[in-house]
């Protein structure tokens, strides 16, 4: 029996990989794109009318926490990827700080088995750099690569010492894996719960200086230069860090970075005694946000990543000081990016699409394109559709978001993975 075909008609295809922006129909068969042409007539095909919509390569999220194994009350591979699909993501990279930590091939395989059984979108696990992410000895990186990891990190904290980072990077280089750094100097961070500044003083909360991040980025860039391995700076929040990344790129070092939607929309002045505003790195200053927006526009920043970090209501409903760090982020990422970058007039539509598609793909050494022969992973979205995000209706098990009740102009409309519609907006 012939494989079922899917035809997307009347859409505007935006494909940064070949700087294409124009009307085109897309025919899909057997999980791959069969053709992209101005007009394709339907023959025995299921058809999606994409009138008024953008047809983009499938969005990739470089940074999320799916919490399985170990913290299933907060999230699972099934619920997390359902939320990701509603956010337009066709592939998500999940961080290794699960319980147990993903520091060996059996945990990697467990996550991939869960994904095969229950995930709505592709799951690309990231392995721990060190055993237990304790920063003492190397994790089983080669075995995890064979099992399917796409990068290594000790996310939640940086790789503990420069010496260990050098070992990890030498190893990662030989395996052609990027090393993702949660750059943060532990001694400066110690006990901090928000960015140090006038607001932290006013609220009486322990502050973390921007230098905690930049000092570590400087170290990481030095070890990148020493080893030649690919360095990716996670959830960058400070303008000083961005300057270091820019300088590294000028020197043609293999350094990339990501910024989260909460860091390019919110600032420390927005923080109130509400743990939904508690994340790590903490919300930064107004000047940092301006610098991050410039970096997103001018190409210094490679990707928008959510750092989707679900926590149960019980664990978050405590005093600010005691609450865990993190906010959910899949479903609001595109709406926030359209508002801050496109509707503000700062960036082109192609640039916004690049930050969700070819940008993160490059970090992983992968390709993303709306072209014949490519996997049929596509994100359909609107730049105009008005909708309101209600955390209660989220597919995530967790509700820890500062964006509950926010109305957006534009957002995801349908998510297609391997030629299958895994989510479509109803209202
Ligand atoms: Zn992190």
Tab-separated table of C-alpha atoms and ligand atoms in Angstrom:
chain	number	residue	atom	x	y	z
A	1	UNK	CA	0.000	0.000	0.000
A	2	UNK	CA	1.271	3.466	-0.878
A	3	UNK	CA	2.297	5.711	2.007
A	4	UNK	CA	-0.192	8.366	2.900
A	5	UNK	CA	0.510	11.780	1.373
A	6	UNK	CA	0.080	15.181	2.944
A	7	UNK	CA	-0.164	18.393	0.934
A	8	UNK	CA	0.241	21.875	2.409
A	9	UNK	CA	-1.275	24.488	0.100
A	10	UNK	CA	-1.446	28.291	-0.092
A	11	UNK	CA	1.254	28.893	2.538
A	12	UNK	CA	4.166	31.307	2.577
A	13	UNK	CA	7.333	29.214	2.833
A	14	UNK	CA	10.153	30.862	4.792
A	15	UNK	CA	13.341	28.821	4.545
A	16	UNK	CA	16.468	30.545	5.914
A	17	UNK	CA	18.725	27.747	4.608
A	18	UNK	CA	18.311	29.107	1.055
A	19	UNK	CA	16.976	32.593	1.865
A	20	UNK	CA	13.634	31.665	0.334
A	21	UNK	CA	10.518	33.612	1.275
A	22	UNK	CA	7.501	33.203	-0.993
A	23	UNK	CA	4.312	31.319	-1.798
A	24	UNK	CA	4.769	27.574	-2.301
A	25	UNK	CA	2.961	24.283	-1.778
A	26	UNK	CA	4.692	21.401	-0.018
A	27	UNK	CA	3.998	17.735	-0.784
A	28	UNK	CA	5.004	15.125	1.796
A	29	UNK	CA	5.213	11.354	1.482
A	30	UNK	CA	6.792	8.678	3.644
A	31	UNK	CA	7.940	11.187	6.238
A	32	UNK	CA	9.930	13.204	3.731
A	33	UNK	CA	9.356	16.264	1.603
A	34	UNK	CA	8.598	15.062	-1.929
A	35	UNK	CA	8.387	18.467	-3.593
A	36	UNK	CA	8.163	22.204	-2.985
A	37	UNK	CA	6.597	24.076	-5.903
A	38	UNK	CA	4.434	27.138	-6.658
A	39	UNK	CA	1.299	25.043	-7.259
A	40	UNK	CA	0.775	21.353	-6.567
A	41	UNK	CA	-2.656	19.836	-7.248
A	42	UNK	CA	-3.972	17.359	-4.708
A	43	UNK	CA	-4.239	13.694	-5.735
A	44	UNK	CA	-5.239	11.203	-3.007
A	45	UNK	CA	-3.783	13.511	-0.428
A	46	UNK	CA	-4.805	14.855	2.915
A	47	UNK	CA	-4.606	18.638	2.468
A	48	UNK	CA	-3.858	21.449	4.908
A	49	UNK	CA	-4.880	24.929	3.820
A	50	UNK	CA	-2.102	27.211	5.041
A	51	UNK	CA	-3.642	30.439	3.698
A	52	UNK	CA	-2.227	33.352	5.684
A	53	UNK	CA	0.288	31.096	7.435
A	54	UNK	CA	4.063	30.772	7.418
A	55	UNK	CA	5.443	27.327	6.535
A	56	UNK	CA	8.834	27.043	8.229
A	57	UNK	CA	11.348	24.253	8.784
A	58	UNK	CA	10.560	22.381	12.005
A	59	UNK	CA	11.516	24.312	15.137
A	60	UNK	CA	14.295	22.884	17.325
A	61	UNK	CA	14.614	23.643	21.049
A	62	UNK	CA	18.217	23.225	22.192
A	63	UNK	CA	17.453	23.372	25.903
A	64	UNK	CA	14.653	21.834	27.935
A	65	UNK	CA	14.052	19.661	30.970
A	66	UNK	CA	11.598	16.786	30.507
A	67	UNK	CA	12.135	15.542	34.100
A	68	UNK	CA	11.865	11.851	33.204
A	69	UNK	CA	13.282	9.710	34.738
A	70	UNK	CA	12.904	10.796	38.334
A	71	UNK	CA	10.529	13.741	38.622
A	72	UNK	CA	7.428	12.579	36.780
A	73	UNK	CA	5.050	14.669	38.940
A	74	UNK	CA	6.585	17.763	37.272
A	75	UNK	CA	6.823	16.468	33.685
A	76	UNK	CA	7.266	13.381	31.543
A	77	UNK	CA	8.575	12.784	28.051
A	78	UNK	CA	4.924	12.434	26.980
A	79	UNK	CA	3.545	15.639	28.551
A	80	UNK	CA	6.645	17.722	27.869
A	81	UNK	CA	6.715	16.867	24.187
A	82	UNK	CA	2.959	17.501	23.920
A	83	UNK	CA	3.628	21.004	25.223
A	84	UNK	CA	6.570	21.300	22.806
A	85	UNK	CA	4.310	20.394	19.866
A	86	UNK	CA	1.871	23.120	20.954
A	87	UNK	CA	4.814	25.504	20.881
A	88	UNK	CA	5.637	24.568	17.288
A	89	UNK	CA	8.721	22.540	18.225
A	90	UNK	CA	9.394	19.413	16.173
A	91	UNK	CA	12.530	18.390	18.096
A	92	UNK	CA	13.659	19.086	21.652
A	93	UNK	CA	17.016	18.521	23.332
A	94	UNK	CA	16.527	17.383	26.929
A	95	UNK	CA	19.064	18.161	29.615
A	96	UNK	CA	20.734	15.331	31.553
A	97	UNK	CA	19.931	16.516	35.111
A	98	UNK	CA	17.301	13.835	35.629
A	99	UNK	CA	17.285	11.275	38.477
A	100	UNK	CA	19.354	9.315	37.730
A	101	UNK	CA	21.488	11.707	35.736
A	102	UNK	CA	21.816	10.851	32.031
A	103	UNK	CA	25.521	10.051	32.316
A	104	UNK	CA	25.511	6.578	30.742
A	105	UNK	CA	24.016	4.819	27.738
A	106	UNK	CA	21.321	2.975	29.666
A	107	UNK	CA	19.692	6.235	30.799
A	108	UNK	CA	20.036	7.646	27.267
A	109	UNK	CA	18.325	4.541	25.906
A	110	UNK	CA	15.596	4.755	28.557
A	111	UNK	CA	14.771	8.322	27.471
A	112	UNK	CA	14.770	7.340	23.793
A	113	UNK	CA	12.538	4.334	24.535
A	114	UNK	CA	10.091	6.600	26.369
A	115	UNK	CA	10.201	8.949	23.384
A	116	UNK	CA	9.528	6.125	20.919
A	117	UNK	CA	6.548	5.021	23.018
A	118	UNK	CA	4.971	8.343	23.966
A	119	UNK	CA	6.580	11.466	22.496
A	120	UNK	CA	4.758	13.868	20.170
A	121	UNK	CA	8.001	15.280	18.735
A	122	UNK	CA	11.595	14.143	18.261
A	123	UNK	CA	13.618	13.887	21.484
A	124	UNK	CA	17.370	14.435	21.230
A	125	UNK	CA	18.949	13.711	24.623
A	126	UNK	CA	21.981	15.598	25.873
A	127	UNK	CA	24.411	13.594	27.990
A	128	UNK	CA	26.160	14.650	31.180
A	129	UNK	CA	29.783	15.715	30.765
A	130	UNK	CA	30.860	14.250	34.108
A	131	UNK	CA	29.623	11.258	36.133
A	132	UNK	CA	26.534	12.338	38.027
A	133	UNK	CA	27.369	15.871	36.825
A	134	UNK	CA	29.524	15.966	39.962
A	135	UNK	CA	32.445	17.527	38.089
A	136	UNK	CA	34.968	14.875	39.105
A	137	UNK	CA	35.386	12.319	36.318
A	138	UNK	CA	34.236	11.943	32.729
A	139	UNK	CA	30.814	10.444	32.021
A	140	UNK	CA	30.499	7.608	29.477
A	141	UNK	CA	30.417	10.074	26.600
A	142	UNK	CA	31.340	7.732	23.727
A	143	UNK	CA	28.791	5.087	24.767
A	144	UNK	CA	26.116	7.762	25.127
A	145	UNK	CA	26.969	9.102	21.680
A	146	UNK	CA	26.452	5.615	20.245
A	147	UNK	CA	23.104	5.519	22.064
A	148	UNK	CA	22.016	8.855	20.572
A	149	UNK	CA	23.076	11.953	22.539
A	150	UNK	CA	23.615	15.137	20.522
A	151	UNK	CA	25.761	17.145	22.991
A	152	UNK	CA	27.223	17.051	26.505
A	153	UNK	CA	26.759	19.391	29.466
A	154	UNK	CA	26.640	19.493	33.257
A	155	UNK	CA	23.696	21.938	32.986
A	156	UNK	CA	22.447	23.281	36.275
A	157	UNK	CA	26.055	24.185	36.856
A	158	UNK	CA	29.215	24.651	34.784
A	159	UNK	CA	31.758	21.873	34.267
A	160	UNK	CA	33.485	22.195	37.606
A	161	UNK	CA	37.128	22.879	36.792
A	162	UNK	CA	39.105	24.161	33.832
A	163	UNK	CA	41.078	20.918	33.876
A	164	UNK	CA	37.973	18.742	33.611
A	165	UNK	CA	36.497	21.069	30.982
A	166	UNK	CA	39.666	20.588	28.940
A	167	UNK	CA	39.313	16.793	29.174
A	168	UNK	CA	35.623	16.945	28.251
A	169	UNK	CA	36.333	19.217	25.299
A	170	UNK	CA	39.190	17.073	23.999
A	171	UNK	CA	36.937	14.060	24.210
A	172	UNK	CA	33.938	15.853	22.702
A	173	UNK	CA	36.079	17.135	19.858
A	174	UNK	CA	37.161	13.621	18.898
A	175	UNK	CA	33.490	12.581	18.925
A	176	UNK	CA	32.343	15.754	17.109
A	177	UNK	CA	29.910	16.702	19.900
A	178	UNK	CA	29.269	20.264	21.088
A	179	UNK	CA	29.903	21.032	24.760
A	180	UNK	CA	27.070	23.099	26.249
A	181	UNK	CA	28.068	25.239	29.185
A	182	UNK	CA	25.852	26.588	31.944
A	183	UNK	CA	28.356	29.354	32.586
A	184	UNK	CA	28.280	30.516	36.171
A	185	UNK	CA	31.037	31.046	38.717
A	186	UNK	CA	29.872	29.063	41.739
A	187	UNK	CA	31.711	31.184	44.312
A	188	UNK	CA	30.062	34.393	43.073
A	189	UNK	CA	26.673	32.748	42.607
A	190	UNK	CA	26.612	31.230	46.087
A	191	UNK	CA	23.156	31.543	47.587
A	192	UNK	CA	21.932	34.151	45.098
A	193	UNK	CA	18.294	34.085	43.983
A	194	UNK	CA	18.088	37.044	41.570
A	195	UNK	CA	20.335	39.465	39.693
A	196	UNK	CA	22.297	41.807	41.971
A	197	UNK	CA	21.202	45.416	41.580
A	198	UNK	CA	18.826	48.087	42.867
A	199	UNK	CA	15.852	45.703	42.709
A	200	UNK	CA	17.543	42.928	44.706
A	201	UNK	CA	18.487	45.499	47.359
A	202	UNK	CA	14.915	46.875	47.472
A	203	UNK	CA	13.398	43.379	47.731
A	204	UNK	CA	16.009	42.250	50.242
A	205	UNK	CA	16.904	39.217	48.126
A	206	UNK	CA	20.434	37.872	47.732
A	207	UNK	CA	21.815	39.026	44.363
A	208	UNK	CA	24.095	37.405	41.785
A	209	UNK	CA	26.379	39.795	39.860
A	210	UNK	CA	26.468	39.621	36.047
A	211	UNK	CA	30.182	38.844	36.384
A	212	UNK	CA	29.308	35.369	37.735
A	213	UNK	CA	28.294	34.432	34.185
A	214	UNK	CA	30.884	36.394	32.183
A	215	UNK	CA	33.866	35.099	34.202
A	216	UNK	CA	32.863	31.544	33.372
A	217	UNK	CA	32.211	32.319	29.688
A	218	UNK	CA	35.748	33.791	29.516
A	219	UNK	CA	37.179	30.567	30.950
A	220	UNK	CA	35.086	28.443	28.608
A	221	UNK	CA	36.241	30.402	25.526
A	222	UNK	CA	39.880	29.950	26.572
A	223	UNK	CA	39.466	26.172	26.814
A	224	UNK	CA	37.624	26.186	23.482
A	225	UNK	CA	40.642	27.932	21.931
A	226	UNK	CA	42.985	25.433	23.581
A	227	UNK	CA	41.136	22.329	22.406
A	228	UNK	CA	39.297	23.374	19.231
A	229	UNK	CA	36.086	21.738	20.464
A	230	UNK	CA	32.691	23.333	19.835
A	231	UNK	CA	31.478	25.442	22.759
A	232	UNK	CA	27.828	26.435	23.111
A	233	UNK	CA	26.922	28.938	25.821
A	234	UNK	CA	23.496	28.102	27.260
A	235	UNK	CA	20.840	30.667	28.302
A	236	UNK	CA	23.133	33.687	28.051
A	237	UNK	CA	21.863	36.632	30.068
A	238	UNK	CA	24.612	39.254	30.421
A	239	UNK	CA	25.933	41.772	27.895
A	240	UNK	CA	29.506	41.070	29.019
A	241	UNK	CA	29.052	37.402	28.056
A	242	UNK	CA	27.702	38.429	24.655
A	243	UNK	CA	30.800	40.579	24.088
A	244	UNK	CA	33.014	37.562	24.845
A	245	UNK	CA	31.043	35.423	22.380
A	246	UNK	CA	31.284	38.144	19.717
A	247	UNK	CA	35.038	38.383	20.220
A	248	UNK	CA	35.363	34.581	19.993
A	249	UNK	CA	33.384	34.579	16.741
A	250	UNK	CA	35.636	37.308	15.341
A	251	UNK	CA	38.569	34.996	16.134
A	252	UNK	CA	36.725	32.251	14.205
A	253	UNK	CA	36.501	30.016	17.283
A	254	UNK	CA	33.686	27.418	17.182
A	255	UNK	CA	31.590	29.268	19.781
A	256	UNK	CA	27.796	29.588	19.659
A	257	UNK	CA	25.168	30.759	22.130
A	258	UNK	CA	21.447	30.762	22.889
A	259	UNK	CA	19.091	33.196	24.626
A	260	UNK	CA	15.761	32.343	26.271
A	261	UNK	CA	12.477	34.186	25.652
A	262	UNK	CA	12.257	35.200	29.324
A	263	UNK	CA	15.667	36.872	29.141
A	264	UNK	CA	14.837	38.916	26.049
A	265	UNK	CA	11.429	40.003	27.381
A	266	UNK	CA	11.674	40.353	31.182
A	267	UNK	CA	14.207	42.121	33.446
A	268	UNK	CA	15.149	42.169	37.113
A	269	UNK	CA	12.771	45.110	37.702
A	270	UNK	CA	9.879	42.760	36.857
A	271	UNK	CA	10.751	40.442	39.753
A	272	UNK	CA	8.212	40.376	42.581
A	273	UNK	CA	7.906	37.976	45.522
A	274	UNK	CA	6.556	35.331	43.182
A	275	UNK	CA	8.634	32.251	42.421
A	276	UNK	CA	7.415	32.242	38.811
A	277	UNK	CA	10.030	34.975	38.318
A	278	UNK	CA	12.812	32.858	39.788
A	279	UNK	CA	15.049	31.278	37.184
A	280	UNK	CA	18.726	30.599	36.631
A	281	UNK	CA	20.402	32.607	35.247
A	282	UNK	CA	18.203	35.216	36.897
A	283	UNK	CA	16.418	37.949	34.945
A	284	UNK	CA	19.058	40.528	34.058
A	285	UNK	CA	19.176	44.306	33.731
A	286	UNK	CA	17.450	46.543	31.193
A	287	UNK	CA	20.830	47.136	29.477
A	288	UNK	CA	21.431	43.382	29.266
A	289	UNK	CA	18.040	42.837	27.646
A	290	UNK	CA	18.791	45.542	25.080
A	291	UNK	CA	22.160	43.917	24.292
A	292	UNK	CA	20.588	40.453	23.960
A	293	UNK	CA	17.970	41.822	21.549
A	294	UNK	CA	20.753	43.389	19.463
A	295	UNK	CA	22.605	40.065	19.468
A	296	UNK	CA	19.464	38.216	18.365
A	297	UNK	CA	19.065	40.660	15.474
A	298	UNK	CA	22.692	40.960	14.291
A	299	UNK	CA	23.487	37.238	14.268
A	300	UNK	CA	25.735	37.103	17.341
A	301	UNK	CA	23.138	34.903	19.036
A	302	UNK	CA	22.629	31.586	17.233
A	303	UNK	CA	19.376	30.305	18.690
A	304	UNK	CA	16.354	30.954	20.852
A	305	UNK	CA	16.064	28.134	23.406
A	306	UNK	CA	13.311	27.828	25.990
A	307	UNK	CA	15.086	26.315	29.031
A	308	UNK	CA	11.602	24.858	29.717
A	309	UNK	CA	12.027	23.905	33.385
A	310	UNK	CA	8.806	22.520	34.859
A	311	UNK	CA	8.295	22.336	38.623
A	312	UNK	CA	5.281	21.112	40.582
A	313	UNK	CA	3.033	23.717	42.166
A	314	UNK	CA	3.902	22.389	45.628
A	315	UNK	CA	7.630	22.850	45.115
A	316	UNK	CA	7.198	26.384	43.695
A	317	UNK	CA	4.596	27.594	46.231
A	318	UNK	CA	7.137	28.426	48.917
A	319	UNK	CA	9.078	31.558	49.837
A	320	UNK	CA	11.081	33.038	46.948
A	321	UNK	CA	14.362	32.106	48.640
A	322	UNK	CA	13.454	28.431	48.913
A	323	UNK	CA	11.740	27.870	45.549
A	324	UNK	CA	13.559	25.949	42.806
A	325	UNK	CA	14.853	27.860	39.768
A	326	UNK	CA	13.032	27.626	36.454
A	327	UNK	CA	10.038	28.494	34.299
A	328	UNK	CA	8.106	26.569	31.644
A	329	UNK	CA	8.509	27.897	28.136
A	330	UNK	CA	7.525	25.796	25.120
A	331	UNK	CA	4.098	27.251	24.392
A	332	UNK	CA	4.961	30.942	24.753
A	333	UNK	CA	8.366	31.036	23.008
A	334	UNK	CA	7.239	31.918	19.488
A	335	UNK	CA	4.614	34.447	20.610
A	336	UNK	CA	7.222	36.258	22.700
A	337	UNK	CA	9.780	36.190	19.870
A	338	UNK	CA	7.287	37.586	17.350
A	339	UNK	CA	6.412	40.395	19.754
A	340	UNK	CA	9.977	41.327	20.750
A	341	UNK	CA	11.654	40.868	17.379
A	342	UNK	CA	9.174	41.000	14.481
A	343	UNK	CA	6.300	43.259	15.567
A	344	UNK	CA	8.766	45.633	17.235
A	345	UNK	CA	10.339	46.105	13.793
A	346	UNK	CA	13.760	44.931	14.999
A	347	UNK	CA	14.193	41.759	12.960
A	348	UNK	CA	12.975	40.262	9.692
A	349	UNK	CA	10.663	37.264	9.628
A	350	UNK	CA	13.473	35.201	8.105
A	351	UNK	CA	15.744	36.046	11.040
A	352	UNK	CA	13.085	35.021	13.576
A	353	UNK	CA	12.608	31.716	11.742
A	354	UNK	CA	16.387	31.205	11.610
A	355	UNK	CA	16.641	31.528	15.406
A	356	UNK	CA	14.210	28.605	15.826
A	357	UNK	CA	15.421	26.396	12.948
A	358	UNK	CA	18.669	26.629	10.993
A	359	UNK	CA	20.343	28.444	13.922
A	360	UNK	CA	19.896	25.674	16.516
A	361	UNK	CA	20.418	23.022	13.811
A	362	UNK	CA	23.885	24.458	13.076
A	363	UNK	CA	24.802	24.287	16.764
A	364	UNK	CA	24.134	20.534	16.603
A	365	UNK	CA	25.815	20.086	13.224
A	366	UNK	CA	22.438	19.314	11.645
A	367	UNK	CA	20.514	20.711	8.677
A	368	UNK	CA	17.052	22.220	8.505
A	369	UNK	CA	15.353	23.076	5.209
A	370	UNK	CA	12.018	23.055	3.412
A	371	UNK	CA	13.394	21.208	0.413
A	372	UNK	CA	12.958	18.012	-1.581
A	373	UNK	CA	14.302	14.930	0.183
A	374	UNK	CA	14.475	16.541	3.644
A	375	UNK	CA	12.620	15.034	6.631
A	376	UNK	CA	9.053	16.389	6.704
A	377	UNK	CA	9.416	18.313	9.973
A	378	UNK	CA	7.543	21.578	9.525
A	379	UNK	CA	6.161	24.324	11.735
A	380	UNK	CA	3.131	26.286	10.523
A	381	UNK	CA	2.556	29.563	12.307
A	382	UNK	CA	0.721	32.847	12.086
A	383	UNK	CA	2.224	36.280	12.688
A	384	UNK	CA	-1.234	37.795	13.236
A	385	UNK	CA	-3.574	35.310	14.958
A	386	UNK	CA	-4.611	36.659	18.367
A	387	UNK	CA	-4.699	34.121	21.161
A	388	UNK	CA	-4.306	33.994	24.914
A	389	UNK	CA	-2.050	31.604	26.793
A	390	UNK	CA	-3.695	30.021	29.835
A	391	UNK	CA	-1.299	27.955	31.955
A	392	UNK	CA	-4.249	25.833	33.127
A	393	UNK	CA	-4.742	24.630	29.538
A	394	UNK	CA	-1.074	23.857	28.978
A	395	UNK	CA	-0.101	20.348	27.964
A	396	UNK	CA	2.764	20.531	30.461
A	397	UNK	CA	2.176	19.022	33.904
A	398	UNK	CA	3.567	22.204	35.449
A	399	UNK	CA	2.248	25.756	35.614
A	400	UNK	CA	5.290	27.788	36.653
A	401	UNK	CA	5.216	30.566	34.075
A	402	UNK	CA	5.165	34.354	34.440
A	403	UNK	CA	3.255	34.559	31.122
A	404	UNK	CA	-0.071	33.087	32.288
A	405	UNK	CA	-2.990	35.017	30.792
A	406	UNK	CA	-0.825	36.835	28.236
A	407	UNK	CA	-2.390	37.620	24.855
A	408	UNK	CA	-0.203	37.165	21.797
A	409	UNK	CA	-0.272	38.440	18.232
A	410	UNK	CA	0.835	35.375	16.308
A	411	UNK	CA	1.861	31.892	17.360
A	412	UNK	CA	2.117	28.251	16.295
A	413	UNK	CA	-0.805	26.860	14.259
A	414	UNK	CA	0.295	23.317	13.352
A	415	UNK	CA	3.284	21.083	14.022
A	416	UNK	CA	4.305	18.360	11.595
A	417	UNK	CA	6.856	15.685	12.499
A	418	UNK	CA	7.985	13.127	9.903
A	419	UNK	CA	4.959	14.015	7.775
A	420	UNK	CA	2.448	13.528	10.599
A	421	UNK	CA	0.362	16.379	12.049
A	422	UNK	CA	1.131	16.053	15.771
A	423	UNK	CA	-0.732	19.197	16.816
A	424	UNK	CA	-3.043	21.742	15.238
A	425	UNK	CA	-4.587	24.864	16.814
A	426	UNK	CA	-8.341	24.518	17.175
A	427	UNK	CA	-9.419	28.061	18.033
B	1	LIG	ZN1	21.309	25.836	32.894
